[in-house]
Each structure stands twice: as structure tokens, then as C-alpha cells.
PDB file of C-alpha atoms in Angstrom:
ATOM      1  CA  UNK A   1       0.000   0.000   0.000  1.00 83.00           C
ATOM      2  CA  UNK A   2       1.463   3.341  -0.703  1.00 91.00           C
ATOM      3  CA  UNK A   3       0.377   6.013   0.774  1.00 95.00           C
ATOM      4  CA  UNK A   4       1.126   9.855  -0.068  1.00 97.00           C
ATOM      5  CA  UNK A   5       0.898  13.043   2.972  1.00 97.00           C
ATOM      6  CA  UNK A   6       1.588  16.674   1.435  1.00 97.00           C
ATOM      7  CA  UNK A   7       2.064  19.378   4.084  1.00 97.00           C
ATOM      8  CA  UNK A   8       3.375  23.135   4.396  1.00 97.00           C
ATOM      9  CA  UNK A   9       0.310  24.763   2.518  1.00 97.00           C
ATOM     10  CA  UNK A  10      -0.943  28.102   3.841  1.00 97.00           C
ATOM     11  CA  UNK A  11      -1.569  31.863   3.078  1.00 98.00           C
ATOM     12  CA  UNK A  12       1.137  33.818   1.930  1.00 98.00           C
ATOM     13  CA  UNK A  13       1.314  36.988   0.411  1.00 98.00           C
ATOM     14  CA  UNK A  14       2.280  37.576  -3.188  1.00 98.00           C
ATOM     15  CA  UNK A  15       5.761  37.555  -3.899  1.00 98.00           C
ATOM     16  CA  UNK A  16       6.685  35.216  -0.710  1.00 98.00           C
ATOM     17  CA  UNK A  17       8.064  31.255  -0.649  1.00 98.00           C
ATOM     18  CA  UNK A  18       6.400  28.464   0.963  1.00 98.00           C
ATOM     19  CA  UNK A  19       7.775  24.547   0.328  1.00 98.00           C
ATOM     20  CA  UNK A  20       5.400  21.695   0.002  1.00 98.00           C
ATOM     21  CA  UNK A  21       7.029  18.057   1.027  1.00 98.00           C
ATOM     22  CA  UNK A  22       5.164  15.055   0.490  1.00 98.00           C
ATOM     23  CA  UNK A  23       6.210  11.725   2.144  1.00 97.00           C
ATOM     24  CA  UNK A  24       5.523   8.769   0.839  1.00 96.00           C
ATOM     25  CA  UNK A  25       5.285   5.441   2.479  1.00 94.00           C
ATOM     26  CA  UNK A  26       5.761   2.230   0.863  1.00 85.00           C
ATOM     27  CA  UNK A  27       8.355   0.318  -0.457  1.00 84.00           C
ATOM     28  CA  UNK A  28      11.177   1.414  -3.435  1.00 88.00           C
ATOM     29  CA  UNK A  29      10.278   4.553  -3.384  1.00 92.00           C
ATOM     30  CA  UNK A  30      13.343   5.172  -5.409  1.00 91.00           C
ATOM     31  CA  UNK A  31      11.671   3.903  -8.375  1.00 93.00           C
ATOM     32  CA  UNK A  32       8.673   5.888  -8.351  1.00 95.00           C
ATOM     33  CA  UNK A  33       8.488   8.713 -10.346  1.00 96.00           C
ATOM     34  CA  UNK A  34       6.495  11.695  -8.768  1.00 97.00           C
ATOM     35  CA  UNK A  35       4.825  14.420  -9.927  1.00 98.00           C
ATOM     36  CA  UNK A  36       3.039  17.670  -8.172  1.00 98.00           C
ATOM     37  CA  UNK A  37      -0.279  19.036  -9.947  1.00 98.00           C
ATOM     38  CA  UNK A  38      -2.813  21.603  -8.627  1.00 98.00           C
ATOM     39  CA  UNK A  39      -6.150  22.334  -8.803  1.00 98.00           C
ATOM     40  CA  UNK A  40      -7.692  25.911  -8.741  1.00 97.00           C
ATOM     41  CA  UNK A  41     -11.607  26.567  -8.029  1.00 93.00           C
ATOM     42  CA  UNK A  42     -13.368  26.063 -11.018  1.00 95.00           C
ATOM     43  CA  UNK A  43     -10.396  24.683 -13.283  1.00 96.00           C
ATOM     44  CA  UNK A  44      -8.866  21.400 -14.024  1.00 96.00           C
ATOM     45  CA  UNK A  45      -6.272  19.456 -12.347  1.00 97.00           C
ATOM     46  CA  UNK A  46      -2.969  20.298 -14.348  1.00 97.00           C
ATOM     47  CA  UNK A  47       1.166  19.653 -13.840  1.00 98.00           C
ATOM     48  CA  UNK A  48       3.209  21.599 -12.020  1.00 98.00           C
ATOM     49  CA  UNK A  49       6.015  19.577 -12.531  1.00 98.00           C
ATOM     50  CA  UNK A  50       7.125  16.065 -12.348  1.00 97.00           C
ATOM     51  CA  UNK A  51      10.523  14.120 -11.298  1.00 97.00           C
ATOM     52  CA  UNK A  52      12.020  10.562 -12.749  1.00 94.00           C
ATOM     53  CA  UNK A  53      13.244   7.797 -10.568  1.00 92.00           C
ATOM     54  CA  UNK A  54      16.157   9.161 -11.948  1.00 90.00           C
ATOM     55  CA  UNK A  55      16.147  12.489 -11.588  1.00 92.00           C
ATOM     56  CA  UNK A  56      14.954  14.234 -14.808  1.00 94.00           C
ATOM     57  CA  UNK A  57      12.679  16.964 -14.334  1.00 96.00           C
ATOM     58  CA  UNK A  58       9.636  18.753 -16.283  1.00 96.00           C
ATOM     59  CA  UNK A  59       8.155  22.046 -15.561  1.00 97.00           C
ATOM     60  CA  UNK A  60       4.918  23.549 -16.601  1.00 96.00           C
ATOM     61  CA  UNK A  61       6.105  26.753 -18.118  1.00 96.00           C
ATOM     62  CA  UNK A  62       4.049  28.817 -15.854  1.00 94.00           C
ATOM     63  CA  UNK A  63       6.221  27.608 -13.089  1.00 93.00           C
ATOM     64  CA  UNK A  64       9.709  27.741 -14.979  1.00 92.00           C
ATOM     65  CA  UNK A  65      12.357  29.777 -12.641  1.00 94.00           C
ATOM     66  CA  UNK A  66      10.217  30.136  -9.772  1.00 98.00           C
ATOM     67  CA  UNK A  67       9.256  26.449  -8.661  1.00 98.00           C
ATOM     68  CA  UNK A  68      11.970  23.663  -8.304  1.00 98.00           C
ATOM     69  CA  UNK A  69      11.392  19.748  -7.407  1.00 98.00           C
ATOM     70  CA  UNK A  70      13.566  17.778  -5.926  1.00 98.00           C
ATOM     71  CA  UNK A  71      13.322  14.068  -4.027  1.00 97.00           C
ATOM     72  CA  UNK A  72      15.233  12.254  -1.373  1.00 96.00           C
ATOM     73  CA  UNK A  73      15.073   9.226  -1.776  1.00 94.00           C
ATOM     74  CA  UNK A  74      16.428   7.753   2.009  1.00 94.00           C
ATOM     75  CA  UNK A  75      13.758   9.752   3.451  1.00 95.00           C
ATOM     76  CA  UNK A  76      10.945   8.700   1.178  1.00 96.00           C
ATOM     77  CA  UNK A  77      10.409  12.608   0.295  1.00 97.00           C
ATOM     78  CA  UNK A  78       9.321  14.930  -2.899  1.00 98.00           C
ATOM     79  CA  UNK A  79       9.276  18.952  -2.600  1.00 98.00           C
ATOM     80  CA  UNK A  80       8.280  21.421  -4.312  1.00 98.00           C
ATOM     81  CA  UNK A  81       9.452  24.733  -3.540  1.00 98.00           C
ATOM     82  CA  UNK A  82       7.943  27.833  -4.308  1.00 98.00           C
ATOM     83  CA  UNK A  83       9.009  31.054  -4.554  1.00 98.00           C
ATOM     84  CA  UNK A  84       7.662  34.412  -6.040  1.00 97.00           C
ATOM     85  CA  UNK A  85       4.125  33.421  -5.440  1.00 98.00           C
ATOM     86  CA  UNK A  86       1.758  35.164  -7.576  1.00 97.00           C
ATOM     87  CA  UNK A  87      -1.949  35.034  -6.694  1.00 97.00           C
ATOM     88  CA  UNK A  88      -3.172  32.719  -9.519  1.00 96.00           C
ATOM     89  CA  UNK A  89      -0.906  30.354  -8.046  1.00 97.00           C
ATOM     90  CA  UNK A  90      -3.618  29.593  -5.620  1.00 98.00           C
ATOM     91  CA  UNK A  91      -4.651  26.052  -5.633  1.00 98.00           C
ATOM     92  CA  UNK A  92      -4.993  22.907  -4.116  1.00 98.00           C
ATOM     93  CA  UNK A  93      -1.472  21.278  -4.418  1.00 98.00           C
ATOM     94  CA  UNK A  94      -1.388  17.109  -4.631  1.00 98.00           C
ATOM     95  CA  UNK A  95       1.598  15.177  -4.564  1.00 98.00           C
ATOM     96  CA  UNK A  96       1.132  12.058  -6.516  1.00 98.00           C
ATOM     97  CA  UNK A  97       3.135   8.889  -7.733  1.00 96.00           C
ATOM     98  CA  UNK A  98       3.818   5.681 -10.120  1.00 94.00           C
ATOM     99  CA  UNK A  99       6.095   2.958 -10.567  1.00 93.00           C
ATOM    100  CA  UNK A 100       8.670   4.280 -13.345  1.00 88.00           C
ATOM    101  CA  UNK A 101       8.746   2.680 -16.468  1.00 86.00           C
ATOM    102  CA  UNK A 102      10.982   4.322 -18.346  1.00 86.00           C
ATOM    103  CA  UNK A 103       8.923   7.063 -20.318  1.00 86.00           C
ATOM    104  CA  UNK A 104       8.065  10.576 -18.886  1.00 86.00           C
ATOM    105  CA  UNK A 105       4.399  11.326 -16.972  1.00 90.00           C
ATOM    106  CA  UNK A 106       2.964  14.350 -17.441  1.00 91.00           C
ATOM    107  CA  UNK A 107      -1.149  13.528 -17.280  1.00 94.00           C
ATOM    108  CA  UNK A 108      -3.020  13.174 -14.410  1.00 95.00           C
ATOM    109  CA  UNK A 109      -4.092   9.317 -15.764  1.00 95.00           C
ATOM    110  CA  UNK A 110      -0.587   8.129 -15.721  1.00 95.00           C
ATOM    111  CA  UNK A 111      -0.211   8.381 -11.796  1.00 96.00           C
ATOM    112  CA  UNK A 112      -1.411   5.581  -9.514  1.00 96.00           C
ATOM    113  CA  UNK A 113      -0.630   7.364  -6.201  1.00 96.00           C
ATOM    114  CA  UNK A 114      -2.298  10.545  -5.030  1.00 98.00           C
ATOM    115  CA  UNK A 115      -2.211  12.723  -1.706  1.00 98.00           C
ATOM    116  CA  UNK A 116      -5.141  14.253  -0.261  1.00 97.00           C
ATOM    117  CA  UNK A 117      -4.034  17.905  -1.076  1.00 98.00           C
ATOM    118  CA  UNK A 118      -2.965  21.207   0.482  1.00 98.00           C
ATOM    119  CA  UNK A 119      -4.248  24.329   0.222  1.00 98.00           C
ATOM    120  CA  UNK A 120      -2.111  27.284  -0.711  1.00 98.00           C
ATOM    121  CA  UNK A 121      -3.567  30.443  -1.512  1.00 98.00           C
ATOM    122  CA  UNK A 122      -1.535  33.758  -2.072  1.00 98.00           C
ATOM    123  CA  UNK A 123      -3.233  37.029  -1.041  1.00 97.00           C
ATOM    124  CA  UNK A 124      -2.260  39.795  -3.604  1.00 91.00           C
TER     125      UNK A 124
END
């Protein structure tokens, strides 16, 4: 059974940081490949960016030079930090996972794994 937990969502004013980890528990999680999306009211579930078992990285381009991802693996961990938060970054943020395969995962079908969500909402 694996099982995803975000944390660290909260209100922030525009232009301030905040870092989102998600720990996952189950085994190998070395060979997951995990991905953050959000949700704002009204809208559809999209990518914020995703991370290989190995590493490689994807960014939506709305996120490009102010988000980063990163994973530790001995601690079973994904982040996403944020910086420069802009109010239409509000959103519920979910952490979510899959066994990797070898190809990239971008959609919200390819992952197996999902958190319940965190809330992060930037006041302008």
C-alpha cells in the first residue's frame, strides 16, 4: 500500500516562498516517479512539474524559474518549492506517484498514487 501526505500549505502573500514536502510510504520509493499538480476553483487538475526515478525533471512553463522539485530518496520525500508566489498560483497542491517505467508522466491518468491535497492560496 502506498500512501502519499503533502504538508506546508498556507496563506502567503504575493511575492513570498512556501515549500510543500510530500512523504511517501511504501516500499522502493526510489523507483517511483512523482509528480506535483494543482487544482484551482473552477479549473482542471494540471502539472506543475514532475521528477524521474532518476532524476529528470519537467516544468509547466508557468512555473519555470520560480518552482523547483527535488526528491530524497532515504527519506521517502518529494518537494516542491515555491518562490515568487503570484496570486493565480492559488490552488490545491497534490503530490502524486507511479512505478517508473521508463517514459516521462505528465497527465493526471498516468499516476497511480495521489495525496489528499494542500491548500495554498496567495493574497495579492
Amino acid at each position: 500500500q502506498v500512501q502519499l501526505v503533502e504538508s506546508g500549505g498556507g496563506l502567503v502573500q504575493a511575492g513570498a516562498s512556501l515549500r510543500l514536502p510530500c512523504v511517501v510510504s511504501g516500499p522502493t520509493f526510489s523507483n517511483y516517479a512523482m509528480g506535483w499538480f494543482r487544482q484551482a476553483p473552477g479549473k482542471e487538475r494540471e502539472l506543475v512539474a514532475a521528477i524521474t526515478s532518476g532524476g529528470r525533471i519537467k516544468y509547466a512553463d508557468y512555473v519555470k524559474g520560480r518552482f523547483t522539485i527535488s526528491r530524497d530518496n532515504a527519506k521517502k520525500l518529494v518537494y516542491l518549492q515555491m518562490y515568487s508566489l503570484k496570486a493565480e498560483d492559488t490552488a490545491v497542491y497534490y503530490c502524486a506517484g507511479r512505478y517508473y517505467t521508463g517514459r516521462d508522466y505528465y497527465e493526471e491518468h498516468d499516476y497511480d498514487y495521489w495525496g489528499q491535497g494542500t491548500q495554498v492560496t496567495v493574497s495579492s
